[in-house]
mmCIF file of C-alpha atoms and ligand atoms in Angstrom:
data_model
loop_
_atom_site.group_PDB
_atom_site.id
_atom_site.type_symbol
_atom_site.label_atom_id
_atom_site.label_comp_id
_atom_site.label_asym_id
_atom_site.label_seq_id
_atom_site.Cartn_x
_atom_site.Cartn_y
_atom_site.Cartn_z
ATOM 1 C CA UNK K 26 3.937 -5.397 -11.430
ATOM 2 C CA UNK K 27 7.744 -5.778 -10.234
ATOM 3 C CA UNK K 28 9.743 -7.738 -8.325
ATOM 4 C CA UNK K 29 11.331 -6.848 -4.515
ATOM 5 C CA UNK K 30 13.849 -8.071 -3.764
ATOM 6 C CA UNK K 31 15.211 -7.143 0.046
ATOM 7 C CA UNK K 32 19.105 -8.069 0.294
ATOM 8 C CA UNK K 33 20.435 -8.461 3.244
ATOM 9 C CA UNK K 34 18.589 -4.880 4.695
ATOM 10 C CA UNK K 35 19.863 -4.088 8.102
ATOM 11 C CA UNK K 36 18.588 -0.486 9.836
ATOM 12 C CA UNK K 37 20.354 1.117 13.012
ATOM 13 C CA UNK K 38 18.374 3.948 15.021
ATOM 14 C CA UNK K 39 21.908 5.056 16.797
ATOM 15 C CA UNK K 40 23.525 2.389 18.528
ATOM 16 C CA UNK K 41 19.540 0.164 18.146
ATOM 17 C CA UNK K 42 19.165 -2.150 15.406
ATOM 18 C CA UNK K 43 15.901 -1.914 14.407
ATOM 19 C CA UNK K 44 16.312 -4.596 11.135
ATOM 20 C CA UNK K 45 18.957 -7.273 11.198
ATOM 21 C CA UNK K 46 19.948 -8.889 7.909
ATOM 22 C CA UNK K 47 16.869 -9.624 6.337
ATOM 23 C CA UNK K 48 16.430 -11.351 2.689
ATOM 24 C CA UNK K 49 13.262 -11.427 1.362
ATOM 25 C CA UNK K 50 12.127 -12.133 -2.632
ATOM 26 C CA UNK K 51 8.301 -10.836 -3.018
ATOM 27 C CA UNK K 52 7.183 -12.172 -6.648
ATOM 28 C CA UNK K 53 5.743 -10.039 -9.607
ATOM 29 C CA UNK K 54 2.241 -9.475 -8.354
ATOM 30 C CA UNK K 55 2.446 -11.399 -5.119
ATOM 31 C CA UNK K 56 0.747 -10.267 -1.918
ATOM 32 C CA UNK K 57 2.815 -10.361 0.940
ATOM 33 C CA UNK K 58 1.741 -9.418 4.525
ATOM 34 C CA UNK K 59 4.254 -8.584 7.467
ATOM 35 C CA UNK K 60 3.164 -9.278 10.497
ATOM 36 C CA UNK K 61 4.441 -9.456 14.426
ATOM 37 C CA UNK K 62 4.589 -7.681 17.366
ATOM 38 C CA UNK K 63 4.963 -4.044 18.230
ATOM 39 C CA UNK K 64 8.353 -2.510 17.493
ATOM 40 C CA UNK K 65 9.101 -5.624 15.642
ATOM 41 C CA UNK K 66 10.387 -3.527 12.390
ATOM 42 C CA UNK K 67 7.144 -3.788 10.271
ATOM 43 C CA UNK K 68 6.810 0.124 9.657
ATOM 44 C CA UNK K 69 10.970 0.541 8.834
ATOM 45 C CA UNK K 70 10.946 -2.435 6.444
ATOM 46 C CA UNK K 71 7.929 -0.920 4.298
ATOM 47 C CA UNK K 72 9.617 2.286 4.638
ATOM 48 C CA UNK K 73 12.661 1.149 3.259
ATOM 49 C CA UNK K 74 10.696 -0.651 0.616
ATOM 50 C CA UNK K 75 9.405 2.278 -0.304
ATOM 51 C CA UNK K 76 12.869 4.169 -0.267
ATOM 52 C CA UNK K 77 11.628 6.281 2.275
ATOM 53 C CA UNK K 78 14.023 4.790 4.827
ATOM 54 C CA UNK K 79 18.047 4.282 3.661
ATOM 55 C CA UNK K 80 19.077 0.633 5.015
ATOM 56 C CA UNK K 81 22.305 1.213 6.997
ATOM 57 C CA UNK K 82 23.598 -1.671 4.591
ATOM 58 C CA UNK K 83 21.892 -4.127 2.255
ATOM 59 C CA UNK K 84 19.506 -3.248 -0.593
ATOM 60 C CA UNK K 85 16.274 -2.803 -1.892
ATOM 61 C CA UNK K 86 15.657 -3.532 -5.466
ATOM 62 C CA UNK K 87 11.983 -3.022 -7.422
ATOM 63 C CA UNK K 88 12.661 -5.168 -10.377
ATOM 64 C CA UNK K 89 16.255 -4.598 -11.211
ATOM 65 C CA UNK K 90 16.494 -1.308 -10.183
ATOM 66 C CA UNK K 91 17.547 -0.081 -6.062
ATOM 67 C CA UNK K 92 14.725 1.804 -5.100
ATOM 68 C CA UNK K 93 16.678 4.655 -4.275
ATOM 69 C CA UNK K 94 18.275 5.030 -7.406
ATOM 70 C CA UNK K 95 15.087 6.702 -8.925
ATOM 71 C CA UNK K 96 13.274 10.209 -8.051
ATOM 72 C CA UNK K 97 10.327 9.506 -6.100
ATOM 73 C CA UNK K 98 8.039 10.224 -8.103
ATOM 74 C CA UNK K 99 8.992 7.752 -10.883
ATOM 75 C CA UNK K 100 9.425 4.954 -8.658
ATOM 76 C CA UNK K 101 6.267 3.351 -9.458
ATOM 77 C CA UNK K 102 5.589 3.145 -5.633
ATOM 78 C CA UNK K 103 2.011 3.907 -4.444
ATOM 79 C CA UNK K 104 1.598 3.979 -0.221
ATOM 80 C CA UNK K 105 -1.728 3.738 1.699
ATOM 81 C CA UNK K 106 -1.043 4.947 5.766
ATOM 82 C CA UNK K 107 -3.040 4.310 8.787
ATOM 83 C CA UNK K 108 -3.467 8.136 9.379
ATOM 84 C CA UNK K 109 -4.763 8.950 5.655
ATOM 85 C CA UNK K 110 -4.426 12.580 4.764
ATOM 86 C CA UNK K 111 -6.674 13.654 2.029
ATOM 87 C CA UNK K 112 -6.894 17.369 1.101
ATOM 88 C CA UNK K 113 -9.904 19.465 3.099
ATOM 89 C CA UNK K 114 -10.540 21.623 0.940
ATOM 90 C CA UNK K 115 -10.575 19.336 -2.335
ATOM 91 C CA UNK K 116 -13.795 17.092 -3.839
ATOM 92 C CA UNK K 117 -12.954 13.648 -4.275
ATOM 93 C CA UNK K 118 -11.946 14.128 -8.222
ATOM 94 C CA UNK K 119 -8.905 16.684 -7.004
ATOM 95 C CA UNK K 120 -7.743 14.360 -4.271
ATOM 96 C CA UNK K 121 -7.590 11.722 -6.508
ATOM 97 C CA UNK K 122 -6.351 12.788 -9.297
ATOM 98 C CA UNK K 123 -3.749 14.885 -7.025
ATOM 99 C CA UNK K 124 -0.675 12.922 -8.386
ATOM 100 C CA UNK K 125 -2.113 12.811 -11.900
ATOM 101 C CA UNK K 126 -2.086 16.463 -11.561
ATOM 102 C CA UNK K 127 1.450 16.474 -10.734
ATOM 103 C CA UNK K 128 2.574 14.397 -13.426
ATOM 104 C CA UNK K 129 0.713 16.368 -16.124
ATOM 105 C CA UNK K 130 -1.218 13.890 -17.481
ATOM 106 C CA UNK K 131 -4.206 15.402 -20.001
ATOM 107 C CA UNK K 132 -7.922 16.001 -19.051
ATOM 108 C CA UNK K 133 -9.490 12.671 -20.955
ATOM 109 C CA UNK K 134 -6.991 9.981 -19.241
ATOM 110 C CA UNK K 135 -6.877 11.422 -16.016
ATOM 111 C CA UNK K 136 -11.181 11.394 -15.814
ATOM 112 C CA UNK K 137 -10.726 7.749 -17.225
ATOM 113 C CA UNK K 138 -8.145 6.785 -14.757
ATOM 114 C CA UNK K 139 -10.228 8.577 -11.969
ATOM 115 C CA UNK K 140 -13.304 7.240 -13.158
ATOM 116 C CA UNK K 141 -11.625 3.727 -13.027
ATOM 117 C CA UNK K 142 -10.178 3.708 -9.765
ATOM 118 C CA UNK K 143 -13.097 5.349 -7.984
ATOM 119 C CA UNK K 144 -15.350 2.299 -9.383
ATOM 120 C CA UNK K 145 -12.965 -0.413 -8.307
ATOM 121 C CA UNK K 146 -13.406 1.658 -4.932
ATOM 122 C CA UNK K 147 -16.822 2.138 -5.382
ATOM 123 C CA UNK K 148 -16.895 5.329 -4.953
ATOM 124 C CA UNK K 149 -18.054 6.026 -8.739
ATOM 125 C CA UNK K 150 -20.900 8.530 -7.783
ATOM 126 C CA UNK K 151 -19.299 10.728 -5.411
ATOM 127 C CA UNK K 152 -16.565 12.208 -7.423
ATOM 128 C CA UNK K 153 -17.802 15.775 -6.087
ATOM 129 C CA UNK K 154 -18.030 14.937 -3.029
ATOM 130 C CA UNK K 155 -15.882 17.046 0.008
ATOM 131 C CA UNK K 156 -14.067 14.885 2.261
ATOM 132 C CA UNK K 157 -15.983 16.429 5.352
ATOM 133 C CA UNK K 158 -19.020 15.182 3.699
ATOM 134 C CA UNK K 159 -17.676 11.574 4.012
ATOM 135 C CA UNK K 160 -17.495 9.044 6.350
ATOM 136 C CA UNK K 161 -14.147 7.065 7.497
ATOM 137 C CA UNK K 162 -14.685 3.923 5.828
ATOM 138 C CA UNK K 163 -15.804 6.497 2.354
ATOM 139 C CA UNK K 164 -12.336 8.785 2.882
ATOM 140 C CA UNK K 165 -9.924 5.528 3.388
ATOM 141 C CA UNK K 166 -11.575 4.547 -0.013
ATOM 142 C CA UNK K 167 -10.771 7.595 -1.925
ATOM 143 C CA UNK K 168 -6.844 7.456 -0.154
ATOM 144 C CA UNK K 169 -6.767 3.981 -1.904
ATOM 145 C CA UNK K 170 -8.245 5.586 -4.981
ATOM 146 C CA UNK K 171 -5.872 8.223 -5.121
ATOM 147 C CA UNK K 172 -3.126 5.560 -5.166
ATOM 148 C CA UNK K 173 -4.284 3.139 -7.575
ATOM 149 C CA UNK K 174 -5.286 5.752 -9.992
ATOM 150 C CA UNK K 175 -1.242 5.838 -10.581
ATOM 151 C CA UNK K 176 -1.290 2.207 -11.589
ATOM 152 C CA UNK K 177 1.622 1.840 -9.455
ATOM 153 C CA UNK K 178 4.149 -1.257 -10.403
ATOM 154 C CA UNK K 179 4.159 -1.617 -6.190
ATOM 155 C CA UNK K 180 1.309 -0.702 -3.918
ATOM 156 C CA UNK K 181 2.454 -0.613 0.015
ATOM 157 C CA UNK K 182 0.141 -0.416 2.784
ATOM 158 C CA UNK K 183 0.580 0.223 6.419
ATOM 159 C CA UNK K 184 -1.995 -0.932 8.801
ATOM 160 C CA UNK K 185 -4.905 1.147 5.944
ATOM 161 C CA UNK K 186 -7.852 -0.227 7.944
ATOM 162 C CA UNK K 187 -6.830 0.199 11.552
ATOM 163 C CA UNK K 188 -8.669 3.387 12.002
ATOM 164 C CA UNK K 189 -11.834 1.510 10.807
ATOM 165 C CA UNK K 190 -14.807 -0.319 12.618
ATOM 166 C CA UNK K 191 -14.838 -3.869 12.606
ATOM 167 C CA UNK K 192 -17.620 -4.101 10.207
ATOM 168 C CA UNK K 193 -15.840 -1.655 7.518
ATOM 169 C CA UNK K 194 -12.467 -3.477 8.214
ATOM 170 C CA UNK K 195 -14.212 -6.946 6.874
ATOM 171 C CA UNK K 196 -16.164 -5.146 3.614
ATOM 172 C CA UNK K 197 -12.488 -2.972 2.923
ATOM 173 C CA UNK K 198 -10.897 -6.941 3.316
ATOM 174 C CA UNK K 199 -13.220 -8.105 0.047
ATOM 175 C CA UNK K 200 -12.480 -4.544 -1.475
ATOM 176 C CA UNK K 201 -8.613 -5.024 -1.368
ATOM 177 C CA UNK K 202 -8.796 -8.914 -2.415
ATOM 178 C CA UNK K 203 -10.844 -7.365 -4.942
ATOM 179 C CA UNK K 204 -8.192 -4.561 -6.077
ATOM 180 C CA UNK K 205 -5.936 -7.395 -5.857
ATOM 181 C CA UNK K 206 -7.283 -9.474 -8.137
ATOM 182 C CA UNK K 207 -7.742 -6.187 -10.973
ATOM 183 C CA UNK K 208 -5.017 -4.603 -10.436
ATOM 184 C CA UNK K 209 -1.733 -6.355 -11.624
ATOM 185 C CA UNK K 210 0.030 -4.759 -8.744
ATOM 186 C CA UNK K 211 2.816 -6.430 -5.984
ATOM 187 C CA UNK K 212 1.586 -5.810 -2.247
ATOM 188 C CA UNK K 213 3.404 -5.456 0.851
ATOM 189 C CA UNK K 214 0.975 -5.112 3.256
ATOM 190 C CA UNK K 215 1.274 -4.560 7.183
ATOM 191 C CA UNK K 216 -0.868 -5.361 10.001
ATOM 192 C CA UNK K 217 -1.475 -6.672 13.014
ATOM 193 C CA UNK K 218 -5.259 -8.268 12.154
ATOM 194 C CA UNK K 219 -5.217 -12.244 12.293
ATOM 195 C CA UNK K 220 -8.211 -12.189 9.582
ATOM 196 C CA UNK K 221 -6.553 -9.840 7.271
ATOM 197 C CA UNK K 222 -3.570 -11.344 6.998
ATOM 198 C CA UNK K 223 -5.082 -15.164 6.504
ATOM 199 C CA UNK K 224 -7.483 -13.965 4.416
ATOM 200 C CA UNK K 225 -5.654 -10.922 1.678
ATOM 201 C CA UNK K 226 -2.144 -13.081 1.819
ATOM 202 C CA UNK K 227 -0.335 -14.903 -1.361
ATOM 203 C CA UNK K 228 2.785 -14.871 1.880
ATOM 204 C CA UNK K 229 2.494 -13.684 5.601
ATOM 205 C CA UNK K 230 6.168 -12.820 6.663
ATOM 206 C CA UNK K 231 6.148 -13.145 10.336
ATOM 207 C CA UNK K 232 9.355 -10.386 11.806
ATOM 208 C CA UNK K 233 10.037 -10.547 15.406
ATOM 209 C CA UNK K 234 13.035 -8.247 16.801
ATOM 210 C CA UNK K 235 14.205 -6.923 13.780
ATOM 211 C CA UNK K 236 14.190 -10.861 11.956
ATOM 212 C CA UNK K 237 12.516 -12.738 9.552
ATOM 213 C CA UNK K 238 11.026 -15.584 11.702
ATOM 214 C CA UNK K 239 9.010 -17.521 8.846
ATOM 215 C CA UNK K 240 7.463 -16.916 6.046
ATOM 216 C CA UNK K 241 4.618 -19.362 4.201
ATOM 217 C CA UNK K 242 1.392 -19.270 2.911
ATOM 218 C CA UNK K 243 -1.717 -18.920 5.229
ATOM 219 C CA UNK K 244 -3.112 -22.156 6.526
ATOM 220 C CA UNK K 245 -6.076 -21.463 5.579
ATOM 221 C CA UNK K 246 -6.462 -20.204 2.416
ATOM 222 C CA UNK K 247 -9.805 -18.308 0.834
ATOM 223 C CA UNK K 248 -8.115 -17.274 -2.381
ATOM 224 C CA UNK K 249 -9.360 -18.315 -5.900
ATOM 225 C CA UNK K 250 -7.327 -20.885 -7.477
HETATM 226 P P1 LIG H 305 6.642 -1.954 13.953
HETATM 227 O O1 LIG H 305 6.170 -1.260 12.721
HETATM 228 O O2 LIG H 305 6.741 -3.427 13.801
HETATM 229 O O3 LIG H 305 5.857 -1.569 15.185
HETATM 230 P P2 LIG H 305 8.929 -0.205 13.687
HETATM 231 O O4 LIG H 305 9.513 -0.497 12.367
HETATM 232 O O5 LIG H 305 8.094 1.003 13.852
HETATM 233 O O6 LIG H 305 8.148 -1.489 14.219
HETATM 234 O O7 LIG H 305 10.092 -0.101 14.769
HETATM 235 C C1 LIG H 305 11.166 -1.053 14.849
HETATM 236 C C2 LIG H 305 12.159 -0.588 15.912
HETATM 237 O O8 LIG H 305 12.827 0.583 15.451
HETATM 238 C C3 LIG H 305 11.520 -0.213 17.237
HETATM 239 O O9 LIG H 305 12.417 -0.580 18.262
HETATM 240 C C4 LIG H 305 11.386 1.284 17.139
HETATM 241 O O10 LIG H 305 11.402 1.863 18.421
HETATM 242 C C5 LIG H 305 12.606 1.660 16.332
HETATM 243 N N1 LIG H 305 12.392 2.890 15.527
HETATM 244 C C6 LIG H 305 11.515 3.022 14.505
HETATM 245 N N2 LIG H 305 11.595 4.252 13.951
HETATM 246 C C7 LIG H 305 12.544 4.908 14.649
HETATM 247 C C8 LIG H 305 13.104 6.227 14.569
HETATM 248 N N3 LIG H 305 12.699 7.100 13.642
HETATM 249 N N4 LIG H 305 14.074 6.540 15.459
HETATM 250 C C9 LIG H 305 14.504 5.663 16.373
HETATM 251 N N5 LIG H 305 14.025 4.414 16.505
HETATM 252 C C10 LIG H 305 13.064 4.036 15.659
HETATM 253 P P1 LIG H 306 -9.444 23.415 -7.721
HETATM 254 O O1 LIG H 306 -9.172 22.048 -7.137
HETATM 255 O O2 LIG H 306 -8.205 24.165 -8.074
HETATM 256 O O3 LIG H 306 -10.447 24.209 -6.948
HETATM 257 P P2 LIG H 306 -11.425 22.473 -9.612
HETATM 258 O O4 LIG H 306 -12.231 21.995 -8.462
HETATM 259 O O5 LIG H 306 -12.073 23.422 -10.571
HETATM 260 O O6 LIG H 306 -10.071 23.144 -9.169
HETATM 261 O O7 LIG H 306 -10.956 21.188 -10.395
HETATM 262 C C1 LIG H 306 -9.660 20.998 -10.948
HETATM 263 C C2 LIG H 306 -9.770 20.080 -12.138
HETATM 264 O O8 LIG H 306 -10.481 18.887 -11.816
HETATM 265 C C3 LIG H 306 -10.522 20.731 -13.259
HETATM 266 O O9 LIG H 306 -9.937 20.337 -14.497
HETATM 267 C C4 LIG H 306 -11.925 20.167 -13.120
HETATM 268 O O10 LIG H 306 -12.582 20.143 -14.365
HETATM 269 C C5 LIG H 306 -11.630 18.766 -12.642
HETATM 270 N N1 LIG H 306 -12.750 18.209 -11.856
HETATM 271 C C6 LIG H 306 -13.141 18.545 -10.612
HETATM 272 N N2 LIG H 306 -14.177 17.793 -10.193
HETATM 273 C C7 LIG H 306 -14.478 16.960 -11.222
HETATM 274 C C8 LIG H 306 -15.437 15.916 -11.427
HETATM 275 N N3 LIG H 306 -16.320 15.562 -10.494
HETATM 276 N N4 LIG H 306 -15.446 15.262 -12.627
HETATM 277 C C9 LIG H 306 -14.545 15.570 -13.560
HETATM 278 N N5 LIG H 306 -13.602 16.544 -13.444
HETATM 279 C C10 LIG H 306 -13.567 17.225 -12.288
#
């Protein structure tokens, strides 16, 4: 878990100002969902969240730290896309474990870590799986996988489930409540769904034209107490 703390984050595409002057103080493992309309500045705020996007001025701290003080890779930053890209020509062990891999960790953790995340995905028997031998809702679990295995300190997700059917995007809602709930992990989360956001949200941050409008609880609120 970690803090973010967003001070003051403005972002300028040329003479276009994408993000003006936003503050924003997401809580150790709070979930917080951005929503509003198109070109509203949903995808350049989680990208400079993530450090993948410089703020023309302003910061972005996890914890203490500004994001972009750190290599990438010890960040403690996991992302989930709308257009997931898992490897073709890897089973579902090697494209989770991908970043494991990477980091060197041994044999034993990394099947334990695997083994973990692919049952809070439920995914548990189909570790040999090939992505082509998937379906969507199946390959957007093992992206999610593949980023929880890293027990990241702050998990970011763009629009994960937009690419799913209606039916999938309600069961994935329970699964990420559910990941939630396990996982002692900080969320920034964008979409554009009403349900998601009422239903997944500790906060829903409503932007419009580059500003913070609001930012409260959902009305309605299904969380356990
Ligand atoms: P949202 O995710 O809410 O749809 P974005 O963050 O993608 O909004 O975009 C916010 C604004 O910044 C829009 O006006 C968009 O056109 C502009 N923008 C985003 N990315 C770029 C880019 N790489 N170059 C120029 N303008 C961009
Ligand atoms: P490559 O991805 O290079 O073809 P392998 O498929 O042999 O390599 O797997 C790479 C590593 O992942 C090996 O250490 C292998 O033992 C491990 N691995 C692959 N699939 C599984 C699985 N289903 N359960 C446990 N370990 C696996």
């Amino acid at each position: 878990m970690a803090t973010i703390t967003l001070q003051d984050i403005r972002k300028k595409y040329g003479s276009d100002v994408a993000i003006e002057g936003i503050n924003l103080d997401i809580r150790d493992g709070e979930f917080v969902t951005l929503v509003g309309p198109s070109g509203c500045g949903k995808s350049t705020t989680i990208e400079m969240i993530a450090g993948l996007t410089k703020p023309t001025s302003g910061t972005v701290s996890i914890g203490e730290r500004d994001v972009t003080a750190l290599p990438p890779k010890d960040r403690g930053i996991a992302m989930v896309f709308q257009n997931i890209a898992l490897f073709p020509h890897k089973n579902v062990y090697d494209n989770i474990s991908f970043g494991l891999q990477l980091r060197n960790f041994d044999k034993a953790e990394m099947d334990r870590r695997v083994e973990d995340a692919a049952n809070t995905v439920q995914l548990s028997g189909m570790l040999d799986r090939m992505p082509s031998e998937m379906s969507g809702g199946q390959r957007q679990r093992v992206a999610i996988a593949r980023a929880i295995v890293r027990e990241p300190d702050v998990f970011l997700m763009d629009e994960p489930l937009a690419n799913l059917d209606a039916e999938l995007r309600v069961h994935m809602r329970t699964q990420l409540q559910r990941i939630h709930n396990k996982l002692d992990t900080t969320i920034v989360y964008v979409t554009h769904d009403q349900a998601q956001a009422m239903t997944m949200s500790d906060r829903i941050a409503v932007l419009n034209d580059g500003e913070l409008q609001q930012i409260d609880p959902p009305l309605v609120c299904y969380h356990e107490p």
